[in-house]
GROMACS .gro file of C-alpha atoms in nm:
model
   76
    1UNK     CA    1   0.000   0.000   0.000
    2UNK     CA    2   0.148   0.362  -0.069
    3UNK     CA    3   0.107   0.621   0.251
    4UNK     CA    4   0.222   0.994   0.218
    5UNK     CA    5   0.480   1.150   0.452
    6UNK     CA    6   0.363   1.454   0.537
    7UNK     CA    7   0.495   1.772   0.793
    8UNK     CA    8   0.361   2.003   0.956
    9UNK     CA    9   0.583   2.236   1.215
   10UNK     CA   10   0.887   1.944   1.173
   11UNK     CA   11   0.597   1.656   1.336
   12UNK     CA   12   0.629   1.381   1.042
   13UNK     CA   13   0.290   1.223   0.976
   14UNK     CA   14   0.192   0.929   0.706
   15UNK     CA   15  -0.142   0.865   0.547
   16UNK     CA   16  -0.291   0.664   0.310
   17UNK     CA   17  -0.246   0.772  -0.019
   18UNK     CA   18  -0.623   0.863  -0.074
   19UNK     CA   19  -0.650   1.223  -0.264
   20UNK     CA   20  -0.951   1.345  -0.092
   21UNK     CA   21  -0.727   1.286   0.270
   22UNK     CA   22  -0.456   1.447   0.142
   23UNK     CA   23  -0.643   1.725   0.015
   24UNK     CA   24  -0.789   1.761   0.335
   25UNK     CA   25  -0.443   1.752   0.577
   26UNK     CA   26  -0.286   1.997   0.274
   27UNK     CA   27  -0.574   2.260   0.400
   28UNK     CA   28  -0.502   2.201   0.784
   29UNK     CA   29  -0.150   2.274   0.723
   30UNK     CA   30   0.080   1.991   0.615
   31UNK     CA   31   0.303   2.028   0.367
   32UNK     CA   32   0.399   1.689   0.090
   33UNK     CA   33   0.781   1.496   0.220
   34UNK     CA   34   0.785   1.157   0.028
   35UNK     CA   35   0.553   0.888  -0.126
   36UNK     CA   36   0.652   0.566   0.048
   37UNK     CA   37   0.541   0.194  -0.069
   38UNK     CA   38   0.465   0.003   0.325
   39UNK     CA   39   0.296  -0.213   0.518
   40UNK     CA   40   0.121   0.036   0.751
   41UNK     CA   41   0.140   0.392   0.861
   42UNK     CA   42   0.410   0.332   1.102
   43UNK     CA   43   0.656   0.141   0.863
   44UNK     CA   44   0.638   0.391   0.635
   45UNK     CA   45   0.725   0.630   0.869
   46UNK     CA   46   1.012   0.403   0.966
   47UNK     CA   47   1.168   0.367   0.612
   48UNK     CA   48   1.104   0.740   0.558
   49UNK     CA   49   1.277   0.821   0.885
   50UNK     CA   50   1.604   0.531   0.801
   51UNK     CA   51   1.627   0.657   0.438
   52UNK     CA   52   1.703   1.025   0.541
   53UNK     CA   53   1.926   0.949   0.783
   54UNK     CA   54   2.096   0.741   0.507
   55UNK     CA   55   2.141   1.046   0.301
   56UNK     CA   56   2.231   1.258   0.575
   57UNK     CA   57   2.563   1.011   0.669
   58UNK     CA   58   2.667   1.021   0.267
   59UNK     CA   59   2.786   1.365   0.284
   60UNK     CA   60   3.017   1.282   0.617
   61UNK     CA   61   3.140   0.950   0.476
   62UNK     CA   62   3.251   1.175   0.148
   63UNK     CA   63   3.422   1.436   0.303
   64UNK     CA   64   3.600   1.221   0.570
   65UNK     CA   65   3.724   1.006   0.272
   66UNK     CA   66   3.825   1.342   0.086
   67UNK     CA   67   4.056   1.425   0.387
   68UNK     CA   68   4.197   1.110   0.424
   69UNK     CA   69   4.300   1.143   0.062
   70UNK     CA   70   4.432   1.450   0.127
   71UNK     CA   71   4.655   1.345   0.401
   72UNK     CA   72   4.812   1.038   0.205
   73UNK     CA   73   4.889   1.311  -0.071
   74UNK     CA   74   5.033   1.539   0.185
   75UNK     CA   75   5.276   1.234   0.305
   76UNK     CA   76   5.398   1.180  -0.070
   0.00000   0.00000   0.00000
């Protein structure tokens, strides 16, 4: 089943991905995040909240790799 992530005030929420509920938590408020594929509301929540933090970690991993790099060049 697909659920929206939605946001409102940085309080993730997920919903079924029905138009006339989205329509309606769009008026209250809530702004669009992701479209994930899930079990329930709670799982998608889950793999919304482990795939960001994946992204977030990409960018440290890069730059830590970038400086080690550096440093070998440094020693030559």
């Amino acid at each position: 089943m697909h659920y929206y992530i939605l946001e409102k005030e940085q309080q993730l929420t997920a919903i079924t991905a029905d138009h006339a509920i989205y329509q309606q938590y769009l008026a209250s408020g809530y702004g669009f995040v992701a479209k994930m594929s899930a079990w329930s509301e709670k799982t998608a929540l889950q793999s919304f909240k482990k795939q960001s933090q994946h992204v977030a970690r990409s960018p440290k991993v890069l730059v830590s790799l970038f400086f080690l790099a550096l440093g070998f060049l440094y020693l030559l």
